């Protein structure tokens, strides 16, 4: 039987539960203002499970967006996908799938002030270490608005699977 692993599994590192609680607190404290929050996760997660878990922790209806590979600009893509009224927080998944990620990040840096002007809520970007390095290099001004990333560790079963693949 192939059981999907999620955030509630008993083999999830305790640090991840703490990290999600920290994320929930940061989202709650950032209500009504733009805040860039980076969550660094180097393993695959189910976005709906993440959203459900955070909504349980915050009691806020967080909007989630999964980006498609053809995204050309982050700001206009997010602005056009926003619900009315704007959500208490917007969580963005799928940056790693964007084909022209370097161009998207460079463009994001150029229009960074639009995020603050137009988004009066926390923006949570789910990234991996590779994207974090690209943000630092290609969108340094935009990235500077974020505190240190909130990090999630791979569950034990995924760490072992990864070790088996790379060994």
CSV table of N, CA and C in Angstrom, one decimal:
chain,number,residue,atom,x,y,z
A,1,UNK,N,0.8,-1.2,0.0
A,1,UNK,CA,0.0,0.0,0.0
A,1,UNK,C,0.9,1.2,0.0
A,2,UNK,N,0.7,2.1,-0.9
A,2,UNK,CA,1.5,3.3,-1.1
A,2,UNK,C,0.8,4.5,-0.4
A,3,UNK,N,1.2,4.8,0.8
A,3,UNK,CA,0.6,5.8,1.6
A,3,UNK,C,1.4,7.1,1.3
A,4,UNK,N,0.7,8.2,1.0
A,4,UNK,CA,1.3,9.5,0.8
A,4,UNK,C,1.8,10.0,2.2
A,5,UNK,N,2.9,10.6,2.2
A,5,UNK,CA,3.5,11.1,3.5
A,5,UNK,C,3.1,12.6,3.5
A,6,UNK,N,2.7,13.1,4.6
A,6,UNK,CA,2.3,14.5,4.8
A,6,UNK,C,2.9,15.1,6.0
A,7,UNK,N,2.4,16.3,6.3
A,7,UNK,CA,2.9,17.1,7.4
A,7,UNK,C,2.6,16.5,8.7
A,8,UNK,N,1.5,15.7,8.8
A,8,UNK,CA,1.1,15.2,10.0
A,8,UNK,C,1.7,13.8,10.4
A,9,UNK,N,2.6,13.3,9.5
A,9,UNK,CA,3.1,12.0,9.8
A,9,UNK,C,4.0,12.0,11.0
A,10,UNK,N,4.1,10.8,11.7
A,10,UNK,CA,4.8,10.7,12.9
A,10,UNK,C,6.3,10.8,12.7
A,11,UNK,N,6.8,10.6,11.4
A,11,UNK,CA,8.2,10.6,11.2
A,11,UNK,C,8.7,12.0,10.7
A,12,UNK,N,7.8,13.0,10.7
A,12,UNK,CA,8.1,14.3,10.3
A,12,UNK,C,9.0,14.9,11.5
A,13,UNK,N,10.1,15.5,11.1
A,13,UNK,CA,11.0,16.1,12.2
A,13,UNK,C,10.2,17.1,13.0
A,14,UNK,N,10.4,17.0,14.3
A,14,UNK,CA,9.8,18.0,15.3
A,14,UNK,C,10.1,19.4,14.9
A,15,UNK,N,11.3,19.6,14.3
A,15,UNK,CA,11.6,21.0,13.9
A,15,UNK,C,10.7,21.5,12.8
A,16,UNK,N,10.1,20.7,12.0
A,16,UNK,CA,9.1,21.1,11.0
A,16,UNK,C,7.8,21.6,11.6
A,17,UNK,N,7.4,20.9,12.6
A,17,UNK,CA,6.2,21.3,13.3
A,17,UNK,C,6.4,22.7,13.9
A,18,UNK,N,7.6,22.9,14.5
A,18,UNK,CA,8.0,24.2,15.1
A,18,UNK,C,8.1,25.2,14.0
A,19,UNK,N,8.6,24.9,12.9
A,19,UNK,CA,8.8,25.8,11.8
A,19,UNK,C,7.4,26.2,11.2
A,20,UNK,N,6.4,25.3,11.1
A,20,UNK,CA,5.1,25.7,10.7
A,20,UNK,C,4.4,26.5,11.7
A,21,UNK,N,4.6,26.3,13.0
A,21,UNK,CA,4.0,27.2,14.0
A,21,UNK,C,4.6,28.6,13.9
A,22,UNK,N,5.9,28.6,13.7
A,22,UNK,CA,6.6,29.9,13.5
A,22,UNK,C,6.0,30.7,12.3
A,23,UNK,N,5.8,29.9,11.2
A,23,UNK,CA,5.2,30.5,10.0
A,23,UNK,C,3.8,31.0,10.3
A,24,UNK,N,3.0,30.3,11.0
A,24,UNK,CA,1.7,30.7,11.4
A,24,UNK,C,1.7,32.0,12.2
A,25,UNK,N,2.7,32.1,13.1
A,25,UNK,CA,2.8,33.3,14.0
A,25,UNK,C,3.2,34.5,13.1
A,26,UNK,N,4.2,34.3,12.2
A,26,UNK,CA,4.6,35.4,11.4
A,26,UNK,C,3.5,35.9,10.5
A,27,UNK,N,2.7,35.0,9.9
A,27,UNK,CA,1.6,35.3,9.1
A,27,UNK,C,0.5,36.1,9.9
A,28,UNK,N,0.3,35.6,11.1
A,28,UNK,CA,-0.7,36.3,12.0
A,28,UNK,C,-0.2,37.7,12.4
A,29,UNK,N,1.0,37.9,12.6
A,29,UNK,CA,1.6,39.2,13.1
A,29,UNK,C,1.7,40.1,11.9
A,30,UNK,N,1.7,39.6,10.7
A,30,UNK,CA,1.9,40.5,9.5
A,30,UNK,C,0.6,40.9,8.8
A,31,UNK,N,-0.6,40.7,9.5
A,31,UNK,CA,-1.8,41.0,8.9
A,31,UNK,C,-2.0,42.5,8.6
A,32,UNK,N,-2.5,42.8,7.4
A,32,UNK,CA,-2.7,44.2,7.0
A,32,UNK,C,-1.5,44.9,6.4
A,33,UNK,N,-0.4,44.2,6.2
A,33,UNK,CA,0.8,44.8,5.7
A,33,UNK,C,1.5,43.8,4.8
A,34,UNK,N,2.3,44.3,3.8
A,34,UNK,CA,3.1,43.4,3.0
A,34,UNK,C,4.2,42.9,3.8
A,35,UNK,N,4.5,41.7,3.7
A,35,UNK,CA,5.6,41.0,4.3
A,35,UNK,C,6.0,39.9,3.4
A,36,UNK,N,7.3,39.8,3.1
A,36,UNK,CA,7.8,38.7,2.3
A,36,UNK,C,8.4,37.6,3.2
A,37,UNK,N,7.8,36.4,3.1
A,37,UNK,CA,8.3,35.3,4.0
A,37,UNK,C,8.7,34.2,3.0
A,38,UNK,N,10.0,33.7,3.3
A,38,UNK,CA,10.5,32.6,2.5
A,38,UNK,C,10.5,31.3,3.3
A,39,UNK,N,10.0,30.3,2.7
A,39,UNK,CA,10.1,29.0,3.4
A,39,UNK,C,10.9,28.1,2.5
A,40,UNK,N,12.0,27.6,3.0
A,40,UNK,CA,13.0,26.8,2.3
A,40,UNK,C,12.7,25.3,2.6
A,41,UNK,N,12.4,24.6,1.5
A,41,UNK,CA,12.1,23.2,1.6
A,41,UNK,C,12.7,22.4,0.5
A,42,UNK,N,13.6,21.5,0.8
A,42,UNK,CA,14.3,20.8,-0.3
A,42,UNK,C,13.8,19.4,-0.5
A,43,UNK,N,12.5,19.2,-0.2
A,43,UNK,CA,11.8,17.9,-0.5
A,43,UNK,C,10.4,18.2,-0.9
A,44,UNK,N,9.8,17.3,-1.6
A,44,UNK,CA,8.4,17.5,-2.1
A,44,UNK,C,7.4,17.5,-1.0
A,45,UNK,N,6.5,18.4,-1.1
A,45,UNK,CA,5.3,18.5,-0.2
A,45,UNK,C,4.1,18.6,-1.0
A,46,UNK,N,3.0,18.2,-0.5
A,46,UNK,CA,1.7,18.4,-1.1
A,46,UNK,C,1.2,19.8,-0.7
A,47,UNK,N,1.0,20.7,-1.7
A,47,UNK,CA,0.6,22.1,-1.3
A,47,UNK,C,-0.7,22.2,-0.5
A,48,UNK,N,-1.7,21.3,-0.9
A,48,UNK,CA,-2.9,21.4,-0.2
A,48,UNK,C,-2.8,21.0,1.3
A,49,UNK,N,-1.9,20.0,1.5
A,49,UNK,CA,-1.7,19.6,2.9
A,49,UNK,C,-1.1,20.7,3.7
A,50,UNK,N,-0.1,21.4,3.1
A,50,UNK,CA,0.5,22.5,3.8
A,50,UNK,C,-0.5,23.6,4.1
A,51,UNK,N,-1.3,24.0,3.1
A,51,UNK,CA,-2.4,25.0,3.3
A,51,UNK,C,-3.3,24.6,4.4
A,52,UNK,N,-3.8,23.4,4.4
A,52,UNK,CA,-4.7,22.9,5.4
A,52,UNK,C,-4.1,23.0,6.8
A,53,UNK,N,-2.9,22.5,6.9
A,53,UNK,CA,-2.2,22.5,8.2
A,53,UNK,C,-2.0,24.0,8.7
A,54,UNK,N,-1.6,24.9,7.8
A,54,UNK,CA,-1.5,26.3,8.3
A,54,UNK,C,-2.8,26.9,8.6
A,55,UNK,N,-3.8,26.6,7.8
A,55,UNK,CA,-5.1,27.2,8.1
A,55,UNK,C,-5.6,26.7,9.5
A,56,UNK,N,-5.3,25.5,9.9
A,56,UNK,CA,-5.7,25.0,11.2
A,56,UNK,C,-4.9,25.7,12.3
A,57,UNK,N,-3.6,26.0,12.0
A,57,UNK,CA,-2.8,26.7,13.0
A,57,UNK,C,-3.2,28.2,13.1
A,58,UNK,N,-3.6,28.8,12.0
A,58,UNK,CA,-3.8,30.3,12.0
A,58,UNK,C,-5.3,30.6,12.1
A,59,UNK,N,-6.2,29.7,11.7
A,59,UNK,CA,-7.6,30.0,11.5
A,59,UNK,C,-7.9,31.1,10.5
A,60,UNK,N,-6.9,31.3,9.6
A,60,UNK,CA,-7.0,32.3,8.5
A,60,UNK,C,-7.2,31.6,7.2
A,61,UNK,N,-8.1,32.1,6.3
A,61,UNK,CA,-8.2,31.5,5.0
A,61,UNK,C,-7.1,31.9,4.0
A,62,UNK,N,-6.0,31.2,4.1
A,62,UNK,CA,-4.8,31.5,3.3
A,62,UNK,C,-5.1,31.1,1.9
A,63,UNK,N,-4.8,31.9,0.9
A,63,UNK,CA,-4.9,31.6,-0.5
A,63,UNK,C,-3.6,31.0,-1.0
A,64,UNK,N,-3.7,29.9,-1.7
A,64,UNK,CA,-2.5,29.2,-2.3
A,64,UNK,C,-2.6,29.3,-3.8
A,65,UNK,N,-1.4,29.5,-4.4
A,65,UNK,CA,-1.3,29.5,-5.8
A,65,UNK,C,-0.1,28.6,-6.2
A,66,UNK,N,-0.4,27.7,-7.2
A,66,UNK,CA,0.7,26.9,-7.8
A,66,UNK,C,1.0,27.4,-9.1
A,67,UNK,N,2.3,27.9,-9.3
A,67,UNK,CA,2.7,28.5,-10.5
A,67,UNK,C,2.9,27.5,-11.6
A,68,UNK,N,2.6,27.9,-12.8
A,68,UNK,CA,2.8,27.0,-14.0
A,68,UNK,C,4.2,27.3,-14.6
A,69,UNK,N,4.7,26.3,-15.3
A,69,UNK,CA,6.1,26.5,-15.9
A,69,UNK,C,6.2,27.7,-16.8
A,70,UNK,N,5.1,28.2,-17.4
A,70,UNK,CA,5.1,29.3,-18.4
A,70,UNK,C,5.0,30.7,-17.8
A,71,UNK,N,5.0,30.8,-16.5
A,71,UNK,CA,4.9,32.1,-15.9
A,71,UNK,C,6.0,33.0,-16.4
A,72,UNK,N,5.7,34.3,-16.8
A,72,UNK,CA,6.7,35.2,-17.3
A,72,UNK,C,7.0,36.3,-16.3
A,73,UNK,N,6.0,36.7,-15.4
A,73,UNK,CA,6.3,37.7,-14.4
A,73,UNK,C,5.6,37.2,-13.1
A,74,UNK,N,6.2,37.4,-12.0
A,74,UNK,CA,5.6,36.9,-10.7
A,74,UNK,C,4.5,37.9,-10.3
A,75,UNK,N,4.8,39.2,-10.3
A,75,UNK,CA,3.9,40.2,-9.8
A,75,UNK,C,2.5,40.1,-10.5
A,76,UNK,N,2.5,40.2,-11.9
A,76,UNK,CA,1.3,40.2,-12.6
A,76,UNK,C,0.5,38.9,-12.5
A,77,UNK,N,1.3,37.8,-12.4
A,77,UNK,CA,0.6,36.5,-12.2
A,77,UNK,C,-0.1,36.4,-10.9
A,78,UNK,N,0.6,36.9,-9.9
A,78,UNK,CA,-0.1,36.8,-8.5
A,78,UNK,C,-1.2,37.8,-8.4
A,79,UNK,N,-1.0,39.0,-9.0
A,79,UNK,CA,-2.0,40.1,-8.9
A,79,UNK,C,-3.3,39.6,-9.6
A,80,UNK,N,-3.2,39.0,-10.7
A,80,UNK,CA,-4.3,38.5,-11.5
A,80,UNK,C,-5.0,37.3,-10.9
A,81,UNK,N,-4.3,36.6,-10.0
A,81,UNK,CA,-4.9,35.4,-9.4
A,81,UNK,C,-5.5,35.7,-8.0
A,82,UNK,N,-5.3,36.9,-7.5
A,82,UNK,CA,-5.8,37.2,-6.2
A,82,UNK,C,-7.4,37.1,-6.1
A,83,UNK,N,-7.8,36.6,-5.0
A,83,UNK,CA,-9.2,36.5,-4.7
A,83,UNK,C,-9.7,37.9,-4.2
A,84,UNK,N,-11.0,38.1,-4.3
A,84,UNK,CA,-11.6,39.3,-3.8
A,84,UNK,C,-12.5,38.9,-2.6
A,85,UNK,N,-12.4,39.5,-1.5
A,85,UNK,CA,-11.4,40.5,-1.1
A,85,UNK,C,-10.0,39.8,-1.0
A,86,UNK,N,-9.0,40.6,-1.0
A,86,UNK,CA,-7.6,40.0,-0.9
A,86,UNK,C,-7.5,39.1,0.3
A,87,UNK,N,-6.7,38.0,0.2
A,87,UNK,CA,-6.6,37.1,1.3
A,87,UNK,C,-5.8,37.6,2.5
A,88,UNK,N,-5.9,37.0,3.6
A,88,UNK,CA,-5.0,37.3,4.8
A,88,UNK,C,-3.6,37.0,4.5
A,89,UNK,N,-3.3,36.1,3.6
A,89,UNK,CA,-2.0,35.7,3.2
A,89,UNK,C,-2.0,35.0,1.9
A,90,UNK,N,-1.0,35.1,1.1
A,90,UNK,CA,-0.9,34.4,-0.2
A,90,UNK,C,0.4,33.5,-0.2
A,91,UNK,N,0.1,32.2,-0.4
A,91,UNK,CA,1.2,31.2,-0.4
A,91,UNK,C,1.5,30.8,-1.8
A,92,UNK,N,2.7,30.8,-2.2
A,92,UNK,CA,3.1,30.6,-3.6
A,92,UNK,C,4.0,29.3,-3.7
A,93,UNK,N,3.5,28.4,-4.5
A,93,UNK,CA,4.3,27.1,-4.7
A,93,UNK,C,4.6,27.1,-6.2
A,94,UNK,N,5.7,26.3,-6.5
A,94,UNK,CA,6.0,26.0,-7.9
A,94,UNK,C,7.0,26.9,-8.6
A,95,UNK,N,7.7,27.8,-7.8
A,95,UNK,CA,8.8,28.6,-8.4
A,95,UNK,C,9.8,27.7,-9.2
A,96,UNK,N,10.1,26.5,-8.6
A,96,UNK,CA,11.1,25.6,-9.2
A,96,UNK,C,10.7,25.1,-10.5
A,97,UNK,N,9.4,25.2,-10.9
A,97,UNK,CA,8.9,24.7,-12.2
A,97,UNK,C,9.0,25.7,-13.3
A,98,UNK,N,9.2,27.0,-13.0
A,98,UNK,CA,9.2,28.0,-14.0
A,98,UNK,C,10.4,27.9,-14.9
A,99,UNK,N,10.1,27.8,-16.2
A,99,UNK,CA,11.1,27.6,-17.2
A,99,UNK,C,12.1,28.7,-17.3
A,100,UNK,N,11.6,30.0,-17.2
A,100,UNK,CA,12.5,31.2,-17.4
A,100,UNK,C,12.7,31.8,-16.0
A,101,UNK,N,13.0,31.0,-15.0
A,101,UNK,CA,13.1,31.5,-13.6
A,101,UNK,C,14.0,32.7,-13.5
A,102,UNK,N,15.2,32.7,-14.1
A,102,UNK,CA,16.1,33.8,-14.0
A,102,UNK,C,15.5,35.1,-14.4
A,103,UNK,N,14.8,35.1,-15.5
A,103,UNK,CA,14.2,36.3,-16.0
A,103,UNK,C,13.1,36.7,-15.1
A,104,UNK,N,12.3,35.8,-14.6
A,104,UNK,CA,11.2,36.1,-13.7
A,104,UNK,C,11.7,36.8,-12.4
A,105,UNK,N,12.8,36.2,-11.9
A,105,UNK,CA,13.4,36.8,-10.7
A,105,UNK,C,14.0,38.2,-10.9
A,106,UNK,N,14.6,38.4,-12.0
A,106,UNK,CA,15.2,39.7,-12.4
A,106,UNK,C,14.1,40.7,-12.5
A,107,UNK,N,13.0,40.3,-13.2
A,107,UNK,CA,11.8,41.2,-13.4
A,107,UNK,C,11.2,41.5,-12.0
A,108,UNK,N,11.1,40.5,-11.2
A,108,UNK,CA,10.5,40.7,-9.8
A,108,UNK,C,11.3,41.8,-9.1
A,109,UNK,N,12.6,41.7,-9.2
A,109,UNK,CA,13.5,42.7,-8.5
A,109,UNK,C,13.2,44.1,-9.0
A,110,UNK,N,12.9,44.3,-10.3
A,110,UNK,CA,12.7,45.6,-10.9
A,110,UNK,C,11.3,46.2,-10.4
A,111,UNK,N,10.3,45.4,-10.2
A,111,UNK,CA,9.0,45.9,-9.8
A,111,UNK,C,8.7,45.6,-8.3
A,112,UNK,N,9.8,45.4,-7.5
A,112,UNK,CA,9.6,45.1,-6.1
A,112,UNK,C,8.7,46.0,-5.4
A,113,UNK,N,8.7,47.3,-5.7
A,113,UNK,CA,7.9,48.3,-5.0
A,113,UNK,C,6.4,48.0,-5.2
A,114,UNK,N,6.1,47.5,-6.3
A,114,UNK,CA,4.7,47.2,-6.6
A,114,UNK,C,4.1,46.2,-5.6
A,115,UNK,N,4.9,45.3,-5.1
A,115,UNK,CA,4.4,44.3,-4.2
A,115,UNK,C,4.0,45.0,-2.9
A,116,UNK,N,4.8,45.9,-2.4
A,116,UNK,CA,4.4,46.7,-1.2
A,116,UNK,C,3.2,47.6,-1.4
A,117,UNK,N,3.1,48.2,-2.6
A,117,UNK,CA,2.0,49.1,-2.9
A,117,UNK,C,0.7,48.3,-3.1
A,118,UNK,N,0.7,47.2,-3.7
A,118,UNK,CA,-0.5,46.5,-4.1
A,118,UNK,C,-0.9,45.3,-3.1
A,119,UNK,N,0.0,44.8,-2.4
A,119,UNK,CA,-0.3,43.6,-1.6
A,119,UNK,C,-0.2,44.0,-0.1
A,120,UNK,N,-1.3,44.1,0.6
A,120,UNK,CA,-1.4,44.4,2.0
A,120,UNK,C,-1.6,43.2,2.8
A,121,UNK,N,-0.8,42.2,2.5
A,121,UNK,CA,-0.8,40.9,3.2
A,121,UNK,C,0.5,40.2,3.1
A,122,UNK,N,0.8,39.2,3.9
A,122,UNK,CA,2.0,38.4,3.8
A,122,UNK,C,2.1,37.6,2.5
A,123,UNK,N,3.2,37.6,1.8
A,123,UNK,CA,3.5,36.8,0.7
A,123,UNK,C,4.5,35.7,1.1
A,124,UNK,N,4.0,34.5,1.0
A,124,UNK,CA,4.9,33.3,1.4
A,124,UNK,C,5.3,32.6,0.2
A,125,UNK,N,6.6,32.6,-0.1
A,125,UNK,CA,7.2,31.9,-1.2
A,125,UNK,C,7.9,30.6,-0.7
A,126,UNK,N,7.4,29.5,-1.3
A,126,UNK,CA,8.0,28.2,-1.0
A,126,UNK,C,9.1,28.0,-2.0
A,127,UNK,N,10.4,27.9,-1.5
A,127,UNK,CA,11.5,27.8,-2.3
A,127,UNK,C,12.4,26.6,-1.9
A,128,UNK,N,13.5,26.3,-2.7
A,128,UNK,CA,14.5,25.4,-2.2
A,128,UNK,C,15.8,26.2,-2.2
A,129,UNK,N,16.9,25.5,-1.8
A,129,UNK,CA,18.2,26.2,-1.7
A,129,UNK,C,18.7,26.8,-3.0
A,130,UNK,N,18.4,26.1,-4.1
A,130,UNK,CA,18.8,26.6,-5.4
A,130,UNK,C,18.1,27.9,-5.7
A,131,UNK,N,16.8,28.0,-5.5
A,131,UNK,CA,16.0,29.2,-5.7
A,131,UNK,C,16.5,30.3,-4.8
A,132,UNK,N,16.8,30.0,-3.5
A,132,UNK,CA,17.3,31.0,-2.6
A,132,UNK,C,18.5,31.6,-3.1
A,133,UNK,N,19.5,30.8,-3.6
A,133,UNK,CA,20.7,31.4,-4.2
A,133,UNK,C,20.4,32.3,-5.4
A,134,UNK,N,19.4,31.9,-6.2
A,134,UNK,CA,19.0,32.7,-7.4
A,134,UNK,C,18.4,34.0,-6.9
A,135,UNK,N,17.6,34.0,-5.9
A,135,UNK,CA,17.0,35.2,-5.3
A,135,UNK,C,18.1,36.2,-4.8
A,136,UNK,N,19.0,35.6,-4.1
A,136,UNK,CA,20.1,36.4,-3.6
A,136,UNK,C,20.9,37.1,-4.8
A,137,UNK,N,21.1,36.3,-5.9
A,137,UNK,CA,21.9,36.8,-7.0
A,137,UNK,C,21.1,37.7,-7.9
A,138,UNK,N,19.8,37.3,-8.3
A,138,UNK,CA,19.1,38.0,-9.3
A,138,UNK,C,18.0,39.0,-8.8
A,139,UNK,N,17.6,38.8,-7.5
A,139,UNK,CA,16.6,39.7,-7.0
A,139,UNK,C,17.0,40.1,-5.6
A,140,UNK,N,18.2,40.7,-5.4
A,140,UNK,CA,18.7,41.0,-4.1
A,140,UNK,C,17.9,42.0,-3.3
A,141,UNK,N,17.4,43.0,-4.0
A,141,UNK,CA,16.6,44.0,-3.3
A,141,UNK,C,15.2,43.5,-2.8
A,142,UNK,N,14.6,42.7,-3.7
A,142,UNK,CA,13.4,42.0,-3.3
A,142,UNK,C,13.6,41.0,-2.1
A,143,UNK,N,14.6,40.2,-2.2
A,143,UNK,CA,15.0,39.2,-1.2
A,143,UNK,C,15.3,39.9,0.1
A,144,UNK,N,15.9,41.1,0.1
A,144,UNK,CA,16.3,41.8,1.3
A,144,UNK,C,15.1,42.1,2.2
A,145,UNK,N,13.9,42.1,1.7
A,145,UNK,CA,12.7,42.4,2.5
A,145,UNK,C,12.3,41.2,3.3
A,146,UNK,N,12.9,40.0,3.1
A,146,UNK,CA,12.6,38.8,3.9
A,146,UNK,C,13.6,38.6,5.0
A,147,UNK,N,13.1,38.1,6.1
A,147,UNK,CA,14.0,37.6,7.1
A,147,UNK,C,14.7,36.3,6.7
A,148,UNK,N,15.5,35.7,7.5
A,148,UNK,CA,16.0,34.4,7.2
A,148,UNK,C,14.9,33.5,6.9
A,149,UNK,N,15.1,32.6,5.9
A,149,UNK,CA,14.1,31.6,5.5
A,149,UNK,C,13.7,30.7,6.7
A,150,UNK,N,12.4,30.4,6.7
A,150,UNK,CA,12.0,29.3,7.6
A,150,UNK,C,12.3,28.0,6.9
A,151,UNK,N,13.0,27.1,7.6
A,151,UNK,CA,13.5,25.9,6.9
A,151,UNK,C,12.7,24.7,7.4
A,152,UNK,N,12.4,23.8,6.4
A,152,UNK,CA,11.8,22.5,6.7
A,152,UNK,C,12.7,21.4,6.4
A,153,UNK,N,12.8,20.4,7.2
A,153,UNK,CA,13.7,19.3,7.0
A,153,UNK,C,12.9,18.1,6.3
A,154,UNK,N,13.6,17.3,5.5
A,154,UNK,CA,13.0,16.2,4.9
A,154,UNK,C,12.6,15.1,6.0
A,155,UNK,N,11.4,14.5,5.9
A,155,UNK,CA,11.1,13.4,6.8
A,155,UNK,C,12.1,12.3,6.7
A,156,UNK,N,12.2,11.5,7.7
A,156,UNK,CA,13.2,10.4,7.7
A,156,UNK,C,13.1,9.6,6.5
A,157,UNK,N,11.9,9.2,6.1
A,157,UNK,CA,11.8,8.3,4.9
A,157,UNK,C,12.3,8.9,3.7
A,158,UNK,N,12.1,10.2,3.5
A,158,UNK,CA,12.5,10.9,2.3
A,158,UNK,C,14.1,11.1,2.3
A,159,UNK,N,14.6,11.3,3.5
A,159,UNK,CA,16.1,11.5,3.6
A,159,UNK,C,16.7,10.2,3.2
A,160,UNK,N,16.2,9.0,3.7
A,160,UNK,CA,16.8,7.7,3.4
A,160,UNK,C,16.6,7.4,1.9
A,161,UNK,N,15.5,7.8,1.3
A,161,UNK,CA,15.3,7.5,-0.1
A,161,UNK,C,16.3,8.4,-0.9
A,162,UNK,N,16.5,9.6,-0.5
A,162,UNK,CA,17.4,10.5,-1.2
A,162,UNK,C,18.8,10.0,-1.0
A,163,UNK,N,19.2,9.6,0.1
A,163,UNK,CA,20.5,9.0,0.4
A,163,UNK,C,20.8,7.8,-0.5
A,164,UNK,N,19.8,7.0,-0.7
A,164,UNK,CA,19.9,5.8,-1.6
A,164,UNK,C,20.1,6.2,-3.0
A,165,UNK,N,19.4,7.3,-3.5
A,165,UNK,CA,19.5,7.7,-4.9
A,165,UNK,C,20.9,8.3,-5.1
A,166,UNK,N,21.4,9.1,-4.2
A,166,UNK,CA,22.7,9.8,-4.4
A,166,UNK,C,23.9,9.0,-4.0
A,167,UNK,N,23.7,7.9,-3.3
A,167,UNK,CA,24.9,7.2,-2.9
A,167,UNK,C,25.6,6.4,-4.0
